[in-house]
Amino acid sequence: MALILTAVAAPLLTPYEPLAVNPADRLLPPSLSHLFGTDVLGRDVATRILFGARISLLTGLISVTIAILIGVPLGLVSGFYGGLADRLLMRLVDLMLTFPGILLALVIIAILGPDLFNAMLAVGISASPTYGRVVRATVLAAKSQTYVEAARATGCTNARIMLRHILPNTVAPIIVLGTLGVAGAIIAAAALSYLGLGARPPEPEWGALLSEGRNYLRVAWWMTTFPGLAIMTAVLSINLLGDGLRDALDPWLRN
Amino acid sequence: MLQYLAKRLLLTIPTLLAVSLLVFLMLHLVPGDPAIIFFGDQPVTPERLEQVRRQMGLHRPLLVQYFDFLGGALRGDLGRSIHNSTPVLEEVRSRIGSSAQLALAAFVVAGGLGLGLGLVSALRRSTWVDAAAMLVALGGVSMPIFWLAAMLIFVFSIKLGWFPVTGFGGWNRLVLPAFALGFVSSATLARLVRSSVLEVLWQPYVTTARSKGLRETLVVRRHVLKNAFIAVVTVMGLQLGTLLSGAVITETVFARPGVGKLMVDAILAKDFPLVQGAVLFVALVYIVVNLVVDLSYAYLDPRIRFE
């Protein structure tokens, strides 16, 4: 929560502009006026990290949303209808799972070109098979329940049963998986940006910040240290949130 | 076992075909003419454009191009790099040594560290040792590898001057990259080893071993550790993907001339034949290693063979 708040309130928390260049203040070490120092163009590193939080958190959320939008319908259809559709879709999922995520992401970026949105798309698509798998398993378990039979007996259409009776069952595991997925997606997108395949400077995305800092490691350790700590803090808190949600949503683990 | 082996081998063929199709189509899914994209913003004569198009074989029907690509790949001919016209296979082959060295070293680091941390924290559960070890593991799971690598360079290369910053050759250029790459995987492993050791510690056969008067070290070595190893094999198999993406990043940070760096550089340079060749090669290695992990797992645990 604090994470999201700082991201939203970024402009209020800092007197500096994330993109304002100030050559007189270049490469200043951390001090009271610049808590995390300044970069090679005199920009305040703390400000850039704060504004970067918006980009990075949003990147994580959008990537996971893409993964869910692809994975959930896939798993739903596959689990509900079974038969040929299931076999074909699951083959596809298996195939995507045998193909390492990073390669798939790299291939997608090679096709679409390096850019932040393409990086989100790449991360989202390569994560989607996992969601498909989980939803399918949940659907298979829910399908044989009595309430589904009851719904069918009252004359519900397949679409209605799927959306109103089965989909709600998949919400809990998807929330847990999605939360943990945001953490993974932030790291993955930052990694792509770091490699120059995602967000490009001067955008203050965290991976891009680290990539900028790489060449100044010798003279300005703060340019690398603090964005990295920001990523770690964000990922750690999201992971803990995901673990907590899993414990809260899964009655089996509570016992 | 033989039957299982045959089945797994047969299942690999469609995967390989699909991967080759994906890699082949990559070039054609790029919006616009691949030859024009290759030149980007620089001015180019129509003749030069046509020349590159022919070099890429773009003037022929798609299906013919695919079979050509497949046939070439089977013969070990992956085309030539657009930039310097060297055969792609040659480029990839010259990078294998560096990548293999890194992967092996990282594997040792990950296994050793993960097993050690997990075992110690399980045996000293609910003490500060356990808490500290799990804190390290949690940090490892949340730490971006490129940041860990940069910090290692800063502390051990720039400040302490113990290791050279970048490059390839000699063990002292291997230590930092291997540690950076191995550490991230070791964190996941440590968590799993801890829980599986804790589980095993309560098994009746461990109690039996203790009650017949076996020394604690022997109990751990003979009865607990052996079972924890199955977890190690499983996780290392699952960690292959992580290790692979980590290797791409680690090689870039440390400027090691490996296959991963080749791939990233080729994408940035829009050298599509090189991207295709490198991706195909890495996917092949990944599939083969996965197969080996699966087989060794079936060997360790006979129940899997009969599924």
XYZ file of C-alpha atoms in Angstrom:
562
model
C 0.000 0.000 0.000
C 2.731 2.430 0.997
C 4.370 1.546 -2.292
C 1.350 2.540 -4.339
C 0.878 5.699 -2.278
C 4.435 6.870 -2.874
C 4.056 6.164 -6.561
C 0.864 8.180 -6.792
C 2.111 10.987 -4.604
C 5.512 11.203 -6.322
C 5.161 14.849 -7.453
C 4.226 15.955 -3.951
C 7.119 14.195 -2.280
C 9.928 15.816 -4.178
C 10.837 19.381 -5.108
C 12.608 18.204 -8.308
C 11.436 17.251 -11.789
C 12.314 13.707 -12.975
C 13.509 14.921 -16.377
C 14.852 18.373 -15.489
C 18.492 18.564 -16.515
C 20.793 20.555 -14.275
C 24.435 20.300 -15.410
C 25.732 22.314 -12.449
C 24.622 19.537 -10.079
C 25.919 16.533 -12.034
C 27.042 13.385 -10.201
C 26.589 14.771 -6.689
C 26.867 12.116 -3.977
C 23.894 11.611 -1.625
C 23.329 14.644 0.621
C 20.474 16.289 2.455
C 19.293 18.216 -0.604
C 19.676 15.178 -2.891
C 18.961 12.159 -0.701
C 20.125 9.594 -3.258
C 22.509 11.913 -5.128
C 22.238 13.125 -8.708
C 22.988 11.483 -12.037
C 25.253 12.496 -14.886
C 22.823 15.156 -16.120
C 22.224 16.577 -12.659
C 18.828 14.933 -12.218
C 17.822 13.973 -8.693
C 18.047 10.159 -8.406
C 15.441 9.932 -5.619
C 12.947 11.838 -7.759
C 13.583 9.608 -10.718
C 13.086 6.514 -8.569
C 9.809 7.886 -7.212
C 8.509 8.617 -10.695
C 9.940 5.312 -11.845
C 7.762 3.578 -9.262
C 4.745 4.657 -11.301
C 6.153 3.187 -14.487
C 7.487 -0.005 -12.926
C 4.400 -0.811 -10.864
C 2.183 -0.085 -13.842
C 4.405 -2.248 -16.015
C 4.006 -5.126 -13.592
C 0.227 -4.671 -13.425
C -0.243 -4.373 -17.179
C 1.960 -7.396 -17.910
C -0.005 -9.533 -15.479
C -3.304 -8.216 -16.876
C -2.190 -9.261 -20.343
C -1.196 -12.682 -19.019
C -4.584 -13.077 -17.295
C -6.537 -11.893 -20.336
C -4.840 -14.544 -22.436
C -4.502 -17.315 -19.879
C -7.899 -17.284 -18.168
C -10.146 -17.685 -21.261
C -7.737 -20.334 -22.518
C -7.953 -22.339 -19.309
C -11.700 -21.787 -18.993
C -12.531 -23.067 -22.454
C -10.020 -25.873 -22.208
C -11.243 -27.088 -18.840
C -14.939 -26.665 -19.534
C -15.271 -28.209 -22.955
C -12.531 -30.814 -22.692
C -12.062 -33.097 -25.661
C -10.268 -31.863 -28.757
C -10.242 -28.179 -27.757
C -8.658 -29.106 -24.439
C -6.040 -31.313 -26.054
C -5.079 -28.698 -28.627
C -4.937 -25.827 -26.166
C -2.986 -27.802 -23.594
C -0.493 -28.890 -26.244
C -0.009 -25.209 -27.022
C 0.444 -24.423 -23.340
C 2.909 -27.285 -22.932
C 4.812 -26.002 -25.906
C 4.992 -22.510 -24.488
C 6.142 -23.907 -21.164
C 8.917 -25.952 -22.749
C 10.081 -22.841 -24.525
C 11.896 -20.777 -21.897
C 10.108 -17.509 -21.058
C 13.082 -15.298 -21.727
C 13.512 -16.702 -25.248
C 9.847 -16.131 -26.001
C 10.118 -12.590 -24.655
C 13.255 -11.962 -26.694
C 11.622 -13.331 -29.836
C 8.567 -11.116 -29.324
C 10.760 -8.071 -28.811
C 12.886 -8.975 -31.825
C 9.660 -9.010 -33.835
C 8.036 -5.878 -32.411
C 11.125 -3.843 -31.663
C 12.499 -2.645 -28.308
C 9.956 -0.520 -26.472
C 8.357 -0.493 -23.015
C 4.905 -1.590 -24.133
C 6.362 -4.385 -26.234
C 8.315 -5.495 -23.177
C 5.059 -5.664 -21.185
C 3.445 -7.612 -23.987
C 6.409 -9.986 -24.129
C 6.395 -10.555 -20.374
C 2.602 -10.955 -20.350
C 2.467 -13.444 -23.199
C 5.286 -15.577 -21.852
C 3.596 -15.712 -18.429
C 0.118 -16.563 -19.764
C 0.452 -20.395 -19.999
C 0.829 -20.673 -16.226
C -2.503 -18.923 -15.744
C -4.113 -21.157 -18.336
C -2.893 -24.233 -16.468
C -4.115 -23.070 -13.075
C -7.528 -21.986 -14.356
C -7.986 -25.258 -16.197
C -7.252 -27.251 -13.048
C -9.708 -25.174 -11.025
C -12.375 -25.491 -13.704
C -11.958 -29.250 -13.841
C -12.492 -29.428 -10.094
C -15.500 -27.091 -10.154
C -17.183 -28.690 -13.162
C -18.283 -31.796 -11.306
C -19.756 -29.892 -8.351
C -23.462 -30.178 -7.643
C -24.171 -26.485 -8.121
C -22.965 -26.676 -11.699
C -25.298 -29.601 -12.262
C -28.104 -27.590 -10.665
C -27.372 -24.636 -12.918
C -27.476 -26.906 -15.932
C -30.766 -28.422 -14.750
C -32.332 -24.967 -14.517
C -31.466 -24.464 -18.163
C -28.427 -22.195 -17.991
C -26.426 -21.878 -21.177
C -22.817 -23.021 -21.272
C -21.571 -19.433 -21.410
C -23.640 -18.516 -18.376
C -22.440 -21.498 -16.369
C -18.869 -20.709 -17.279
C -19.043 -17.025 -16.412
C -21.413 -17.025 -13.454
C -20.749 -20.335 -11.751
C -17.286 -21.512 -12.624
C -15.274 -18.320 -13.170
C -15.767 -17.083 -9.560
C -13.982 -20.229 -8.361
C -10.881 -19.298 -10.281
C -10.691 -15.807 -8.768
C -8.838 -16.736 -5.588
C -5.967 -18.655 -7.197
C -5.705 -16.038 -9.931
C -5.423 -13.220 -7.388
C -2.616 -15.040 -5.586
C -0.825 -16.002 -8.780
C -1.356 -12.520 -10.201
C 0.046 -10.777 -7.147
C 3.168 -12.918 -7.183
C 3.210 -12.429 -10.944
C 3.400 -8.641 -10.617
C 6.632 -9.027 -8.662
C 8.064 -11.320 -11.305
C 6.887 -9.049 -14.104
C 8.548 -5.999 -12.536
C 11.864 -7.849 -12.434
C 11.422 -9.248 -15.934
C 10.497 -5.877 -17.443
C 13.323 -4.176 -15.584
C 15.709 -6.803 -16.913
C 14.541 -6.183 -20.471
C 14.909 -2.428 -19.979
C 18.340 -2.994 -18.509
C 19.335 -4.887 -21.645
C 18.074 -1.956 -23.715
C 15.066 -3.938 -24.946
C 12.345 -2.198 -22.943
C 11.964 1.330 -21.608
C 14.509 3.693 -23.089
C 16.253 6.563 -21.298
C 15.305 9.238 -20.298
C 12.237 7.333 -19.060
C 12.865 6.733 -15.339
C 11.791 3.051 -15.378
C 13.825 1.238 -12.702
C 15.630 -1.103 -15.054
C 16.466 1.805 -17.351
C 17.809 3.757 -14.353
C 20.101 0.852 -13.517
C 21.222 0.665 -17.089
C 22.120 4.378 -16.999
C 24.027 3.843 -13.791
C 26.047 0.975 -15.239
C 28.561 3.213 -16.991
C 29.081 5.399 -13.951
C 29.516 2.626 -11.379
C 33.095 3.733 -10.781
C 32.231 7.355 -9.994
C 28.597 7.279 -8.886
C 27.644 4.130 -6.958
C 24.391 5.789 -5.866
C 23.029 5.757 -9.432
C 23.023 1.954 -9.310
C 22.524 1.178 -5.641
C 19.263 3.014 -4.980
C 17.181 1.990 -8.018
C 18.168 -1.609 -7.257
C 17.080 -1.256 -3.647
C 13.797 0.192 -4.900
C 13.182 -2.845 -7.108
C 14.085 -5.189 -4.281
C 11.815 -3.451 -1.787
C 8.913 -3.436 -4.226
C 9.351 -7.069 -5.224
C 9.830 -8.205 -1.655
C 6.697 -6.444 -0.419
C 4.624 -7.716 -3.327
C 5.887 -11.248 -2.708
C 5.004 -11.016 0.970
C 1.579 -9.651 0.039
C 1.088 -12.584 -2.326
C 2.132 -15.084 0.342
C -0.240 -13.440 2.792
C -3.098 -13.514 0.291
C -2.461 -17.179 -0.395
C -2.633 -18.000 3.293
C -5.783 -15.920 3.695
C -7.595 -17.226 0.613
C -6.676 -20.875 0.878
C -8.616 -22.548 3.695
C -6.378 -25.606 3.422
C -3.323 -23.645 4.442
C -5.110 -21.882 7.256
C -5.708 -25.094 9.142
C 13.198 -47.416 -18.716
C 13.856 -47.937 -22.428
C 10.188 -47.524 -23.205
C 10.075 -44.335 -21.207
C 13.162 -43.059 -22.984
C 11.615 -43.752 -26.379
C 8.391 -42.037 -25.394
C 10.158 -38.923 -24.157
C 12.336 -38.781 -27.261
C 9.307 -39.035 -29.552
C 7.542 -36.261 -27.652
C 10.513 -34.006 -28.272
C 10.075 -34.042 -32.041
C 6.879 -31.956 -32.258
C 8.370 -29.500 -29.794
C 11.464 -29.127 -31.921
C 9.378 -28.647 -35.060
C 7.199 -26.029 -33.404
C 10.220 -24.176 -32.121
C 11.799 -24.169 -35.555
C 8.549 -22.918 -37.085
C 8.301 -20.124 -34.535
C 11.898 -19.107 -35.073
C 11.427 -19.213 -38.836
C 8.185 -17.208 -38.749
C 9.806 -14.616 -36.523
C 11.395 -12.991 -39.528
C 8.077 -12.844 -41.354
C 6.013 -11.612 -38.431
C 8.049 -8.439 -38.275
C 5.804 -5.683 -39.570
C 7.148 -4.475 -42.898
C 9.865 -5.734 -45.188
C 12.624 -7.414 -43.173
C 15.215 -6.112 -45.595
C 14.100 -2.504 -45.131
C 13.914 -2.910 -41.354
C 17.452 -4.200 -41.419
C 18.696 -0.915 -42.875
C 16.623 1.156 -40.453
C 16.959 4.851 -41.097
C 20.070 4.766 -43.240
C 19.695 5.498 -46.959
C 19.961 2.445 -49.191
C 20.001 1.830 -52.931
C 17.334 -0.480 -54.415
C 20.152 -2.773 -55.638
C 21.583 -3.221 -52.157
C 18.046 -3.831 -50.834
C 17.477 -6.516 -53.448
C 20.826 -8.058 -52.625
C 19.940 -8.344 -48.930
C 16.515 -9.703 -49.833
C 18.123 -12.440 -51.918
C 20.636 -13.127 -49.199
C 17.719 -13.671 -46.833
C 15.906 -15.754 -49.459
C 12.845 -13.552 -49.222
C 11.941 -13.819 -52.893
C 10.724 -17.415 -52.665
C 7.408 -18.913 -51.406
C 7.053 -19.112 -47.614
C 6.752 -22.893 -47.416
C 9.849 -23.391 -49.555
C 11.679 -20.952 -47.338
C 10.662 -22.894 -44.230
C 11.795 -26.252 -45.590
C 15.010 -24.652 -46.738
C 15.487 -23.224 -43.277
C 14.694 -26.572 -41.641
C 16.912 -28.518 -44.005
C 19.712 -26.046 -43.496
C 19.342 -26.213 -39.736
C 19.502 -30.022 -39.826
C 22.702 -29.840 -41.842
C 24.066 -27.280 -39.410
C 23.680 -24.402 -41.860
C 21.887 -21.543 -40.120
C 22.659 -18.903 -42.704
C 25.004 -15.997 -42.392
C 25.016 -12.960 -40.154
C 23.883 -9.917 -42.119
C 26.429 -7.656 -40.521
C 29.710 -9.411 -41.016
C 28.641 -12.331 -43.240
C 30.177 -14.967 -40.977
C 28.171 -18.202 -40.785
C 25.719 -18.051 -37.864
C 26.772 -21.477 -36.634
C 30.369 -20.276 -36.449
C 29.311 -17.230 -34.398
C 27.280 -19.360 -32.008
C 29.931 -22.055 -31.722
C 32.633 -19.576 -30.785
C 30.482 -18.434 -27.858
C 29.532 -21.838 -26.438
C 32.665 -22.270 -24.336
C 32.134 -19.099 -22.365
C 28.442 -19.818 -21.761
C 29.001 -23.445 -20.792
C 31.693 -22.447 -18.328
C 29.406 -19.876 -16.729
C 26.427 -22.229 -16.588
C 28.440 -25.008 -14.981
C 30.036 -22.747 -12.388
C 26.694 -21.129 -11.563
C 25.131 -24.554 -11.223
C 27.775 -25.539 -8.670
C 27.275 -22.278 -6.753
C 23.495 -22.638 -6.783
C 23.558 -26.279 -5.710
C 26.168 -25.845 -2.997
C 24.750 -22.659 -1.561
C 21.119 -23.726 -1.816
C 21.725 -27.112 -0.245
C 23.893 -25.627 2.495
C 21.530 -22.810 3.413
C 18.461 -25.036 3.282
C 20.011 -27.819 5.330
C 21.425 -25.524 7.999
C 18.174 -23.664 8.450
C 16.161 -26.882 8.638
C 18.464 -28.513 11.188
C 18.573 -25.335 13.275
C 14.928 -24.503 12.704
C 13.341 -21.672 14.682
C 16.707 -20.271 15.737
C 18.452 -17.107 14.529
C 20.483 -19.249 12.095
C 17.281 -20.365 10.422
C 15.937 -16.819 10.317
C 19.173 -15.439 8.880
C 19.448 -18.139 6.220
C 15.856 -17.644 5.132
C 16.336 -13.879 5.051
C 19.247 -14.383 2.661
C 17.072 -16.672 0.571
C 14.189 -14.198 0.520
C 16.581 -11.466 -0.556
C 17.882 -13.711 -3.309
C 14.388 -14.353 -4.641
C 13.577 -10.637 -4.746
C 16.907 -9.378 -6.043
C 17.247 -8.462 -9.706
C 20.284 -10.329 -10.965
C 21.644 -7.357 -12.901
C 21.666 -5.299 -9.732
C 23.402 -7.998 -7.708
C 25.963 -8.263 -10.499
C 26.546 -4.499 -10.533
C 26.941 -4.427 -6.753
C 29.400 -7.326 -6.858
C 31.420 -5.475 -9.487
C 31.359 -2.313 -7.399
C 32.489 -3.956 -4.169
C 34.866 -6.675 -5.339
C 36.250 -5.227 -8.556
C 36.215 -1.462 -8.145
C 36.612 -1.021 -4.380
C 38.613 -4.088 -3.378
C 40.185 -4.792 -6.754
C 40.055 -8.561 -6.204
C 38.605 -9.516 -9.570
C 38.733 -8.020 -13.057
C 35.542 -6.181 -13.998
C 34.598 -7.870 -17.233
C 35.674 -10.308 -19.914
C 36.325 -13.982 -20.319
C 39.179 -16.340 -19.496
C 40.756 -17.457 -16.244
C 38.937 -18.429 -13.073
C 39.122 -14.950 -11.576
C 36.887 -13.642 -14.347
C 34.418 -16.424 -13.600
C 33.913 -16.006 -9.846
C 31.658 -12.932 -9.817
C 29.391 -13.865 -12.749
C 29.002 -17.413 -11.465
C 28.139 -16.202 -7.997
C 25.645 -13.620 -9.291
C 23.940 -16.162 -11.505
C 24.043 -19.003 -8.990
C 22.865 -17.003 -6.011
C 19.430 -16.223 -7.423
C 18.708 -19.893 -8.108
C 20.196 -20.979 -4.798
C 17.594 -18.898 -2.963
C 14.679 -20.850 -4.418
C 16.542 -24.079 -3.827
C 17.310 -23.227 -0.200
C 13.640 -22.649 0.550
C 12.676 -25.955 -0.989
C 15.482 -27.941 0.620
C 14.485 -26.517 3.993
C 10.873 -27.593 3.680
C 11.684 -31.020 2.284
C 14.293 -31.700 4.962
C 11.823 -30.618 7.636
C 9.311 -33.017 6.170
C 11.792 -35.902 6.076
C 12.934 -35.255 9.654
C 9.525 -36.426 10.880
C 9.415 -39.597 8.818
C 9.298 -42.878 10.738
C 12.535 -44.134 9.147
C 14.450 -41.169 10.553
C 13.044 -41.854 14.011
C 14.013 -45.503 13.547
C 17.521 -44.532 12.526
C 17.815 -42.358 15.616
C 16.361 -44.915 17.962
C 18.808 -47.606 16.869
C 21.499 -45.267 18.167
C 22.867 -43.812 14.949
C 24.862 -40.632 15.415
C 23.041 -37.463 14.284
C 25.559 -36.689 11.525
C 25.023 -40.161 10.087
C 21.263 -39.821 10.285
C 21.460 -36.580 8.359
C 23.939 -37.823 5.805
C 22.381 -41.214 5.102
C 18.687 -40.656 5.580
C 17.868 -36.984 5.355
C 20.279 -35.661 2.765
C 19.620 -38.457 0.320
C 15.958 -37.541 0.184
C 16.703 -33.864 -0.021
C 18.691 -34.578 -3.192
C 15.537 -35.480 -5.071
C 14.291 -31.987 -4.330
C 17.554 -30.565 -5.618
C 17.247 -32.392 -8.924
C 13.638 -31.305 -9.359
C 14.290 -27.692 -8.586
C 17.405 -27.505 -10.685
C 15.311 -28.780 -13.560
C 12.677 -26.144 -12.908
C 15.349 -23.510 -12.454
C 16.782 -24.083 -15.918
C 14.654 -21.299 -17.355
C 15.685 -18.919 -14.584
C 19.293 -19.887 -15.056
C 18.986 -19.284 -18.770
C 17.438 -15.820 -18.531
C 19.908 -15.006 -15.779
C 22.743 -16.062 -18.049
C 21.586 -13.691 -20.785
C 21.664 -10.818 -18.290
C 24.840 -11.878 -16.486
C 26.739 -12.144 -19.740
C 25.640 -8.665 -20.708
C 26.583 -7.119 -17.357
C 30.005 -8.745 -17.266
C 30.511 -8.367 -21.020
C 31.232 -12.084 -21.353
C 31.254 -13.213 -24.974
C 28.546 -15.858 -24.525
C 25.521 -17.011 -26.498
C 23.144 -14.888 -24.378
C 25.017 -11.688 -25.097
C 25.182 -12.665 -28.750
C 21.396 -12.949 -28.793
C 20.796 -9.546 -27.172
C 23.355 -7.846 -29.394
C 21.816 -9.441 -32.487
C 18.329 -8.221 -31.531
C 19.615 -4.695 -30.958
C 21.459 -4.802 -34.295
C 18.420 -6.302 -36.070
C 20.624 -9.102 -37.373
C 17.743 -11.536 -37.857
C 19.599 -14.620 -39.128
C 21.845 -14.352 -36.093
C 18.843 -13.967 -33.750
C 17.179 -16.985 -35.345
C 20.291 -19.110 -35.093
C 21.014 -18.164 -31.501
C 17.414 -18.661 -30.366
C 17.213 -22.007 -32.132
C 20.450 -23.130 -30.549
C 19.480 -22.068 -27.036
C 16.030 -23.652 -27.375
C 17.657 -26.885 -28.524
C 20.055 -26.941 -25.598
C 17.193 -26.155 -23.240
C 15.057 -28.985 -24.590
C 17.929 -31.475 -24.436
C 18.903 -30.514 -20.890
C 15.263 -30.719 -19.866
C 15.116 -34.189 -21.349
C 18.199 -35.235 -19.412
C 16.735 -33.853 -16.181
C 13.487 -35.723 -16.806
C 15.343 -38.945 -17.508
C 17.553 -38.649 -14.459
C 14.471 -37.977 -12.411
C 12.842 -41.115 -13.762
C 16.026 -42.962 -12.918
C 16.023 -41.667 -9.329
C 12.323 -42.215 -8.775
C 11.019 -45.393 -10.429
C 7.390 -44.398 -9.876
C 7.591 -41.843 -12.696
C 8.443 -44.428 -15.325
C 5.164 -46.233 -14.885
C 2.850 -43.274 -15.188
